[in-house]
Coordinates of C-alpha atoms in Angstrom, one line a residue:
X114 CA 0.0 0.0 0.0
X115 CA 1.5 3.6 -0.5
X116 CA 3.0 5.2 1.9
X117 CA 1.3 8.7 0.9
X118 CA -1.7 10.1 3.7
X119 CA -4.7 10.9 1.3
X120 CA -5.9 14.8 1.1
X121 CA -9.8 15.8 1.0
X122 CA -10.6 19.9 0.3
X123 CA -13.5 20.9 2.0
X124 CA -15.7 19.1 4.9
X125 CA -18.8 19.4 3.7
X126 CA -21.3 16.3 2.9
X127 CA -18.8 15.0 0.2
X128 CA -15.8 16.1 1.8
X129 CA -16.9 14.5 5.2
X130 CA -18.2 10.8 3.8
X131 CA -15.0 10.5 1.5
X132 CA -12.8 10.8 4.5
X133 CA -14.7 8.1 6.5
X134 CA -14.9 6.1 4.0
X135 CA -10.7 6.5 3.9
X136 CA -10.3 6.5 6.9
X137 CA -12.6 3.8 7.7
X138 CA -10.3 1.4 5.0
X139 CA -6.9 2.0 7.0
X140 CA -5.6 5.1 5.2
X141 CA -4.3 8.4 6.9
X142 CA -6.2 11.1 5.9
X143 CA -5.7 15.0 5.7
X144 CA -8.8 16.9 5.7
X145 CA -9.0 20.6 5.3
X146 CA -12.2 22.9 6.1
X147 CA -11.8 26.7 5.6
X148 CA -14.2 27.7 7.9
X149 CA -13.5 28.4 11.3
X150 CA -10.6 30.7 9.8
X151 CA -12.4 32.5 7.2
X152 CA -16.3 31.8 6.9
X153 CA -18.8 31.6 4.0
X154 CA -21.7 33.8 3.2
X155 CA -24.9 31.0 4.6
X156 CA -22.8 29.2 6.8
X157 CA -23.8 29.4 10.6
X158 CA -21.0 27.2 12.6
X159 CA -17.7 25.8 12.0
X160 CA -18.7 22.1 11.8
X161 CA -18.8 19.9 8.9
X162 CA -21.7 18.9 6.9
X163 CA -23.4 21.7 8.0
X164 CA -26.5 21.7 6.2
X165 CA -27.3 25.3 4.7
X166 CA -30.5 25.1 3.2
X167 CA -33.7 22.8 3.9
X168 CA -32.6 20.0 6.7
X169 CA -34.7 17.2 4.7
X170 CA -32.6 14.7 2.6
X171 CA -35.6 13.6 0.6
X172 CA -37.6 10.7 0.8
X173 CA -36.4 7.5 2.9
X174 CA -38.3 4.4 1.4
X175 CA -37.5 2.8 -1.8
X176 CA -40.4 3.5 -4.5
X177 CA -38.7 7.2 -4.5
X178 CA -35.0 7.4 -6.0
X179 CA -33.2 9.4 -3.2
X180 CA -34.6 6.4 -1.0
X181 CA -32.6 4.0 -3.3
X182 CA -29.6 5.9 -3.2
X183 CA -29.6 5.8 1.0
X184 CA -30.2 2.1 1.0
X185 CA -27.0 1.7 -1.3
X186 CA -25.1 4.1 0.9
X187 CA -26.0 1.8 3.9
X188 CA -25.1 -0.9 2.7
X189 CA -21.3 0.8 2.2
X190 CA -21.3 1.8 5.3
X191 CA -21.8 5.8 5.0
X192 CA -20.9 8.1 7.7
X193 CA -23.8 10.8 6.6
X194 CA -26.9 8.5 6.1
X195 CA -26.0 7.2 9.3
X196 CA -25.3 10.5 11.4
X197 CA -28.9 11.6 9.6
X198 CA -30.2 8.1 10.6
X199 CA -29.2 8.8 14.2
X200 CA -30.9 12.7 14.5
X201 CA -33.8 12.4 12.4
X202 CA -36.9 14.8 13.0
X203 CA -40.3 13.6 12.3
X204 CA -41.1 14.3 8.4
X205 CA -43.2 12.0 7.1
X206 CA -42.0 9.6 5.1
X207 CA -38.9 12.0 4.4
X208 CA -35.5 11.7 6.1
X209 CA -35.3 15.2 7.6
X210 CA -32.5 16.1 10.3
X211 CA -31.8 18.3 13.5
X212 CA -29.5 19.8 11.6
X213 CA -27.3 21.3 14.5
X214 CA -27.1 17.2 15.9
X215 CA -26.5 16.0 12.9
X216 CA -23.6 18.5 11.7
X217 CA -22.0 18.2 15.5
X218 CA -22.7 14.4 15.1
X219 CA -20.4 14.3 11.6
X220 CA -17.8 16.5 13.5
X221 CA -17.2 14.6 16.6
X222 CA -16.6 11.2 15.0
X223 CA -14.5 12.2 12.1
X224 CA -12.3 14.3 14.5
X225 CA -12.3 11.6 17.1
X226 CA -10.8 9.1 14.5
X227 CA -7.4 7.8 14.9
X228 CA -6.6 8.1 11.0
X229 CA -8.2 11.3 10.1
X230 CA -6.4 14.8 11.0
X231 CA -8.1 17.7 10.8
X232 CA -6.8 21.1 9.4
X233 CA -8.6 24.2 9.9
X234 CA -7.5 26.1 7.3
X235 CA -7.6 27.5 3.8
X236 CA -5.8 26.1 0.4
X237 CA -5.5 28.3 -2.4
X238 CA -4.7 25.9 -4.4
X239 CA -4.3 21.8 -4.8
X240 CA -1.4 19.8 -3.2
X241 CA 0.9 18.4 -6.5
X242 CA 2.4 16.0 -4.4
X243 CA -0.6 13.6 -2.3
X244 CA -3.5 12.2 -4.0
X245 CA -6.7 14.7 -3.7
X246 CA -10.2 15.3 -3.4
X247 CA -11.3 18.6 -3.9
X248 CA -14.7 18.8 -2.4
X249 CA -15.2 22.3 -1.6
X250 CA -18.5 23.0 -2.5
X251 CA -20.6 25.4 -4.7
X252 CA -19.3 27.9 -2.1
X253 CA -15.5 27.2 -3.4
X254 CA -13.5 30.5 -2.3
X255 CA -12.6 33.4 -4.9
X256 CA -8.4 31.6 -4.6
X257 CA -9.1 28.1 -5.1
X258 CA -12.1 28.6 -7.7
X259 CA -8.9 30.0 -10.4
X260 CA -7.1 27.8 -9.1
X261 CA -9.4 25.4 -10.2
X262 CA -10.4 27.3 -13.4
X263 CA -6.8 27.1 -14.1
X264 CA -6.2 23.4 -13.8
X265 CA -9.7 22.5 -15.9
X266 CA -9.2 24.8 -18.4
X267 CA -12.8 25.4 -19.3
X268 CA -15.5 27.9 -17.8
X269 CA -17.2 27.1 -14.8
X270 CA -21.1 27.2 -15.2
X271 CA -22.8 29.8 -13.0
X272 CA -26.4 29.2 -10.9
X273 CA -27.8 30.6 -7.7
X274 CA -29.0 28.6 -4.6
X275 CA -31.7 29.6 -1.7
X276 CA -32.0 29.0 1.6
X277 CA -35.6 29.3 3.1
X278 CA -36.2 31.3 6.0
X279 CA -37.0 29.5 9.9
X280 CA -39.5 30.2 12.2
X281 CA -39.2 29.8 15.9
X282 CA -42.7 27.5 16.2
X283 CA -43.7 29.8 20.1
X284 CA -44.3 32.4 17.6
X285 CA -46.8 31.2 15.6
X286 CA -50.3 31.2 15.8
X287 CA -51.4 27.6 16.2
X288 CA -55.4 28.6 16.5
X289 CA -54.9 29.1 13.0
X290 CA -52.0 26.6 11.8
X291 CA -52.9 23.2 12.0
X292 CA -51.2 20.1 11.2
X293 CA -51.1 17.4 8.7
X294 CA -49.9 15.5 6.3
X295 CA -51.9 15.1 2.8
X296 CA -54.2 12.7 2.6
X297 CA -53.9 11.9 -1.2
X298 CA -57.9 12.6 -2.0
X299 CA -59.0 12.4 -5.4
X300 CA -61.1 15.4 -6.6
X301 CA -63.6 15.0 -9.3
X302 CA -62.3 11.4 -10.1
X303 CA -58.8 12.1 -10.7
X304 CA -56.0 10.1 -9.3
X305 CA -53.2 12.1 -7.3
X306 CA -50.0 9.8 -6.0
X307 CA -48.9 11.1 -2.7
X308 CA -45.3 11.4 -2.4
X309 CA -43.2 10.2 0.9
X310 CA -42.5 13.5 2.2
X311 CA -46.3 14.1 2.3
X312 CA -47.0 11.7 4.1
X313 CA -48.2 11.1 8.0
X314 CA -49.1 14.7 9.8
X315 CA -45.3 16.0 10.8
X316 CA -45.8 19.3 8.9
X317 CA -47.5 22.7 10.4
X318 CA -49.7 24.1 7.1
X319 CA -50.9 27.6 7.3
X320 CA -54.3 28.0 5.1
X321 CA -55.1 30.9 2.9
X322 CA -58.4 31.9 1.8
X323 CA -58.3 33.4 -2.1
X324 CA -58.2 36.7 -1.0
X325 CA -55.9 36.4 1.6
X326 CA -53.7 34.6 -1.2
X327 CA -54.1 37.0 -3.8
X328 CA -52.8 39.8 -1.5
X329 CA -49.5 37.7 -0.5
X330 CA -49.0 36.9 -4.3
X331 CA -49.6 40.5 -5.1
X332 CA -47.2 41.5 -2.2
X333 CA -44.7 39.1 -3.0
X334 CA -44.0 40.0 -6.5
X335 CA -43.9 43.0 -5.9
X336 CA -41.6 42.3 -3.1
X337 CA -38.1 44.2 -3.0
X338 CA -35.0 42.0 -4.0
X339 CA -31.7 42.1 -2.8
X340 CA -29.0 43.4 -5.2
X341 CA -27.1 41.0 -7.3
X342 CA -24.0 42.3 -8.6
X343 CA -22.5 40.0 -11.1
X344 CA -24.6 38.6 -14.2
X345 CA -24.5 35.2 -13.6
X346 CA -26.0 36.0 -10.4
X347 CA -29.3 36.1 -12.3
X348 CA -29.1 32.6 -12.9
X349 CA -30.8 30.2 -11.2
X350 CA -31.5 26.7 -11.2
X351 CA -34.9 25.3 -12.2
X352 CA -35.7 22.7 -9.2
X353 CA -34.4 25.6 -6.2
X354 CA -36.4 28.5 -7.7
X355 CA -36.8 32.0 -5.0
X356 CA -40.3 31.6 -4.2
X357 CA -40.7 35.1 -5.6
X358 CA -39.8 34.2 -8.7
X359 CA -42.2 31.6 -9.3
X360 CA -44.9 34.0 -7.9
X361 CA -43.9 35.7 -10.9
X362 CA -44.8 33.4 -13.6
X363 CA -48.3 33.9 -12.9
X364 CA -50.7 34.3 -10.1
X365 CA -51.5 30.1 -10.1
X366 CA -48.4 28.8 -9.8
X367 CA -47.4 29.0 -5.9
X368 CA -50.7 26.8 -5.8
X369 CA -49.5 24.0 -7.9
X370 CA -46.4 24.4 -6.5
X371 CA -45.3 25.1 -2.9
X372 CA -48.4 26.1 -1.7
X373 CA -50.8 23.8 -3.3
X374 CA -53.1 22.8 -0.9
X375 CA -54.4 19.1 -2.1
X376 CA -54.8 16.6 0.3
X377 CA -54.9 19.2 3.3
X378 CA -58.0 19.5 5.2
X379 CA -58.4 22.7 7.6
X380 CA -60.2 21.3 10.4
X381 CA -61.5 24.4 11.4
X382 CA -63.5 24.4 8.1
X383 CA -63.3 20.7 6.9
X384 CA -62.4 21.5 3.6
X385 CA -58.6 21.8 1.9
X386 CA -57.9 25.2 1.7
X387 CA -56.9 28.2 -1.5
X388 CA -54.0 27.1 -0.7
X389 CA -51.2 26.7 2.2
X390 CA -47.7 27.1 3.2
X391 CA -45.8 24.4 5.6
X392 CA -44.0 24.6 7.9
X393 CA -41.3 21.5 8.5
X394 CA -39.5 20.3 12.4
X395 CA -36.1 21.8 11.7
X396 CA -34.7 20.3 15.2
X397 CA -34.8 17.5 17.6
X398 CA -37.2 20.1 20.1
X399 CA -39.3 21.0 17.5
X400 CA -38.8 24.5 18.7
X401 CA -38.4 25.3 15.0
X402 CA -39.7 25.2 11.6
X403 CA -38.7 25.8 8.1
X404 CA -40.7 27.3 5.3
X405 CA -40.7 24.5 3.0
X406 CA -40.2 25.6 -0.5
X407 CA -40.3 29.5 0.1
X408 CA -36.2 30.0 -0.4
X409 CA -36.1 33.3 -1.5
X410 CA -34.1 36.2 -2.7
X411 CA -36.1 39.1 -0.9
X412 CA -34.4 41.9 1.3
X413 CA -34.6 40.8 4.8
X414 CA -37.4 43.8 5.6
X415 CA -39.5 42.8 2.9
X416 CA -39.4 38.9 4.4
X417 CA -40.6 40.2 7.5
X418 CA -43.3 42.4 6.3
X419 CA -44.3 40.1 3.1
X420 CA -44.1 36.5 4.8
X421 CA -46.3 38.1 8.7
X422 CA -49.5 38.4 5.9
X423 CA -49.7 34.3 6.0
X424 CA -52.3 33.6 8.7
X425 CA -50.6 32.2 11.7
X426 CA -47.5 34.3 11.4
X427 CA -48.6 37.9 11.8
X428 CA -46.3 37.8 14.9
X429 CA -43.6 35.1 13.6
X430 CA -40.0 35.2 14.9
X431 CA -37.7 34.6 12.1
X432 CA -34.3 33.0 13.7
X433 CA -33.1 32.9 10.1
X434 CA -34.0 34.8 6.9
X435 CA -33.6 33.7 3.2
X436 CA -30.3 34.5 1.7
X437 CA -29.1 33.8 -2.0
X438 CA -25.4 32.3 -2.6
X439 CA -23.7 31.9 -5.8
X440 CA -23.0 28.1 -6.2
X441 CA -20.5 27.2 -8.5
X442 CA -20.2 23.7 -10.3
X443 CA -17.6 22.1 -13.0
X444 CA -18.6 21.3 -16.7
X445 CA -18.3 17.6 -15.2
X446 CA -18.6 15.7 -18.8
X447 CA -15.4 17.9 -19.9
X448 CA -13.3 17.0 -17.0
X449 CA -14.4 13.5 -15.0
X450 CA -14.2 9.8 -15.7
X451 CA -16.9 8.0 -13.9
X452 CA -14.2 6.8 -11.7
X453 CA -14.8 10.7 -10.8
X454 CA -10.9 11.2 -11.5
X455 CA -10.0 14.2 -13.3
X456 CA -9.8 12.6 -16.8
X457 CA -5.7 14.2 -17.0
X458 CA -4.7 13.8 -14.0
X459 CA -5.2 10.5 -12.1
X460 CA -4.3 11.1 -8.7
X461 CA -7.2 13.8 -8.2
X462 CA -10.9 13.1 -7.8
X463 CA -13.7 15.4 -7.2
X464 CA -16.7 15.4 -5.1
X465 CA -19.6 17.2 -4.5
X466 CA -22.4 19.8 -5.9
X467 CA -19.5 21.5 -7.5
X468 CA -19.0 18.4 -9.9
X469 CA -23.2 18.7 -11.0
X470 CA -24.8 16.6 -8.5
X471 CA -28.5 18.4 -6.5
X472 CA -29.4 17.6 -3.0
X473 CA -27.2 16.1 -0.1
X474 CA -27.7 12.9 -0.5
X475 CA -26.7 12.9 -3.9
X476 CA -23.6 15.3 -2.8
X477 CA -22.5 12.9 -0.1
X478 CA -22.8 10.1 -2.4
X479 CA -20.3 11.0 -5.0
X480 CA -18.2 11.5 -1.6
X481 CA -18.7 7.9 -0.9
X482 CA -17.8 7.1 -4.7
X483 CA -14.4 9.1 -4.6
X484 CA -13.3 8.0 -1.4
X485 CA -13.8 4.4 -1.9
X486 CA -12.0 5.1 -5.6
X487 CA -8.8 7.0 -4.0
X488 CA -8.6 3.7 -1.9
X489 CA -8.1 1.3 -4.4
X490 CA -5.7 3.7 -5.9
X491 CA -3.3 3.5 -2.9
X492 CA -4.1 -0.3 -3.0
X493 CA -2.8 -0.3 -6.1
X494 CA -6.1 -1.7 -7.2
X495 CA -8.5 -1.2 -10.4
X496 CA -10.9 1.5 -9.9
X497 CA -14.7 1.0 -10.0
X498 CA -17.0 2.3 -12.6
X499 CA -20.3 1.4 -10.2
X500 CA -23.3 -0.7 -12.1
X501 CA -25.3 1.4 -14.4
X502 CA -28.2 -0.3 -13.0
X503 CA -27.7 1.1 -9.5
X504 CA -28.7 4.5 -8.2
X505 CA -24.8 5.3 -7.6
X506 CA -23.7 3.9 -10.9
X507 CA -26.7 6.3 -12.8
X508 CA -25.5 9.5 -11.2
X509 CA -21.6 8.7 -12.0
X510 CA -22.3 7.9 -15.1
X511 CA -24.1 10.8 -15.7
X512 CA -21.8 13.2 -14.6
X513 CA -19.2 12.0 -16.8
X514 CA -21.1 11.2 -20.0
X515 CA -23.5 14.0 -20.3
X516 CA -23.5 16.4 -22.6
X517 CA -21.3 19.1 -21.8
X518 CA -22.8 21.9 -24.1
X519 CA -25.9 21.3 -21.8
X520 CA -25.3 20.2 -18.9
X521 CA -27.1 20.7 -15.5
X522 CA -26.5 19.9 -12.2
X523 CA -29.0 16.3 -11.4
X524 CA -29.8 14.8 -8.5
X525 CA -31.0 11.0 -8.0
X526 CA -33.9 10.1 -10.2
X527 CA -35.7 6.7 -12.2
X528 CA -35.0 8.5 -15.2
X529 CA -31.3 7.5 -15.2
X530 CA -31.6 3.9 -14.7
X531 CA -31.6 1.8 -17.6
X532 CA -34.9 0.6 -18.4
X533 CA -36.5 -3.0 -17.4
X534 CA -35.8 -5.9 -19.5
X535 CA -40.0 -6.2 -19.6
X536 CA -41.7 -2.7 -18.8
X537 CA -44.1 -2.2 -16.3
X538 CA -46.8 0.2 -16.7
X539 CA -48.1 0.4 -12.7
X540 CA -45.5 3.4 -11.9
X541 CA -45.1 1.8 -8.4
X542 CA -44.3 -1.2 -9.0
X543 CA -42.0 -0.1 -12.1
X544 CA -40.1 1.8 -9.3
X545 CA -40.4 -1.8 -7.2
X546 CA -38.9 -3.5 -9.4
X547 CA -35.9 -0.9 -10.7
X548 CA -34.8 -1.0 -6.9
X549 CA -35.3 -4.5 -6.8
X550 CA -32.8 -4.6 -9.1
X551 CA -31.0 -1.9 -8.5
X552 CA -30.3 -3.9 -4.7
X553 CA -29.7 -7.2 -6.2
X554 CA -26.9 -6.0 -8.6
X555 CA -24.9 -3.9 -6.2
X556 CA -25.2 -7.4 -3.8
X557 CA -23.0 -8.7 -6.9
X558 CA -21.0 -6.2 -7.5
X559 CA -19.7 -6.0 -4.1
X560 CA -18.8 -9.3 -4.1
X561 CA -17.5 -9.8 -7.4
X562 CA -15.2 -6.5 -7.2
X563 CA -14.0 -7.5 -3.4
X564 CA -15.6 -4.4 -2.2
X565 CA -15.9 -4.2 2.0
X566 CA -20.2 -3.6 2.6
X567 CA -22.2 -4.0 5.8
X568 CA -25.4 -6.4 6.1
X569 CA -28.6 -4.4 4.8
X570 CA -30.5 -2.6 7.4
X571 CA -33.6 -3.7 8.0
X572 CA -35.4 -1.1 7.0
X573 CA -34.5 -1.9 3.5
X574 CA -37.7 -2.8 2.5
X575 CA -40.0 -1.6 -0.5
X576 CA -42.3 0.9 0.6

């Protein structure tokens, strides 16, 4: 085995899994976080993994495809699903966090491990002479982000992120807010599937009448915006729009989008409501709540005054407001083998949103991929390329083989699994059966490849 102690950049979800997953194999490991010597712009603490934006991971059973990709990243043993395992929050059928636990939690056991030495500090650029990781995130600083540019020698690709304002729950009016989950009624015989995060009644939903909604549209597109000074800044990704900005697309959409109100019943009234905005636990005490879906770009005043006309919050407590953040990512198909090496230079891999992955779990996943892949490097051992058919396989493979005139930052979905050798129209049990699969082939690979894995949880189950 070489000799050489293996460097991560950045401990963030990727950054954070890779080194466990190093660590966790026998290797020394050198992992270097920024922040606690020179902070970010959403950032709140100095631990890793710290989780910025909403503190759900996305649905936990396995007819959705973020479900999938946790019960693979179980199965290999993955510090983050486990830390978020250990300090979930009541969400449904969702796997949402107390975010301040679960960050703490990541801290404390990669700090506390005998192979893993922490550096509190910043690089400006990569080490030339240990094998790397750069997993710094779509918050990479100004230093390392030419450094970066640089090395790929292509443009980076430019789009903005939101983080959704909290709500400390004391605040709210609970005569008015009720809770509930959606109860997947169909209206004048049509069919709606319930998704897992819907599910069960862990959510706070605030109900608007049509003219109380038509004033909060009205308000909030006409709502002031904070200044953006660079153009790219006025880019933003399609599946983490500002609230505001879908408001804008027409006076309807908020209500089939984050505020529709199917499935919600107001008991005060026993019917659903206009529409509704909920609220989601955002800590262990359930002493606060997130906005779910209303990530915004706003001024801080106009939050105040714009989000206290949604009945139940005319005297909220906001412990945080919506901020917007530039979040950088590589033109991954350009520059990363699905081994996620850089395709020129073998001893460096990358990780993370940067590379053109959405959500955490998917971020922490292409952690898992790297690490394990910088492993068999010092072992002086072929690298994986992971099945095609698996949730992890898809996403690698789609980084590195999409098309790089238009590509987009993805997160886990059906869509890039290969299709069943005999389709199934029943979309549930279509999704059954891809995860079926999907579990059965990783099982193989594992063993044929000589790849360490622990038993499968039990709740591995199709649900």
């Amino acid at each position: 085995m070489a000799e050489k102690r293996a460097c991560i950049i950045g401990a963030g979800l990727a950054g954070s899994e890779a080194a466990w997953q190093l660590a966790q194999s026998g290797l020394e490991v050198d992992l270097y976080e920024m922040r606690g010597v020179r902070p970010t712009t959403v950032h709140h603490s100095t631990d890793f993994a710290e989780l910025v934006c909403s503190n759900s991971l996305g649905a936990n059973g396995l007819t959705a495809a973020s479900g999938l990709l946790k019960a693979e990243m179980r199965r290999l043993d993955s510090l983050i699903v486990a830390c978020a395992d250990a300090h979930a929050v009541p969400a449904g059928g969702a796997l949402a966090v107390d975010r301040e636990g679960f960050a703490r939690a990541v801290t404390e056991r990669l700090s506390a491990h005998p192979r893993v030495r922490v550096h509190r500090e910043e690089l400006t650029q990569l080490p030339g002479d240990r094998p790397t990781i750069v997993a710094t995130g779509p918050l990479t600083s100004d230093a390392m982000s030419a450094h970066l540019q640089a090395i790929a020698g292509h443009e980076y690709l430019f789009f903005h992120d939101a983080a959704a304002p909290i709500v400390a729950v004391d605040s709210l009016d609970l005569s008015i807010i009720f809770r509930g989950g959606r109860e997947g009624l169909a209206r004048k015989g049509q069919k709606r599937e319930v998704t897992p995060e819907d599910a069960g009644g862990d959510y706070l939903n605030c109900p608007l009448d049509r003219e109380t909604y038509t004033r909060f549209w009205e308000a909030l597109v006409a709502g002031e915006n904070a200044t953006l000074h660079n153009p790219e800044d006025h880019v933003f990704f399609e599946s983490c729009l500002p609230v505001e900005v879908i408001a804008r697309r027409g006076l309807d959409t908020l209500r089939y989008g984050p505020m529709k109100p199917i499935g919600l019943t107001d008991p005060r009234t026993g019917r659903w409501p206009y529409a509704v905005v909920q609220l989601r636990q955002d800590n262990a005490a359930a002493s606060l709540y997130n906005m779910v879906g209303f990530q915004t770009q706003l001024k801080w005043g106009e939050q105040t005054r714009i989000f206290r006309m949604i009945p139940g919050m005319a005297q909220a407590e906001f412990v945080r407001l919506g901020v917007m953040h530039r979040n950088t990512y590589l033109n991954s198909p350009h520059l990363l083998a699905p081994t996620l090496q850089w395709r020129d230079r073998p001893d460096l891999f990358a990780a993370g949103q940067m590379i053109g992955v959405e959500g955490y779990i998917d971020s922490a996943a292409t952690g898992l991929l790297a690490g394990r892949n910088l492993v068999r490097r010092l072992q002086g051992r072929v690298l994986l390329e992971w099945p095609r058919e698996t949730m992890l396989g898809a996403l690698s493979h789609y980084i590195s083989e999409a098309s790089p005139k238009h590509f987009q930052p993805m997160n886990a979905n059906w869509g890039l699994l290969p299709e069943l050798a005999t389709p199934i129209r029943d979309k549930k049990l279509r999704r059954e059966s891809l995860a079926e699969r999907a579990l059965a082939r990783l099982e193989s690979f594992l063993q044929d490849v000589d790849e360490p894995a622990l038993p499968f949880p039990s709740q591995t189950t199709i649900r």
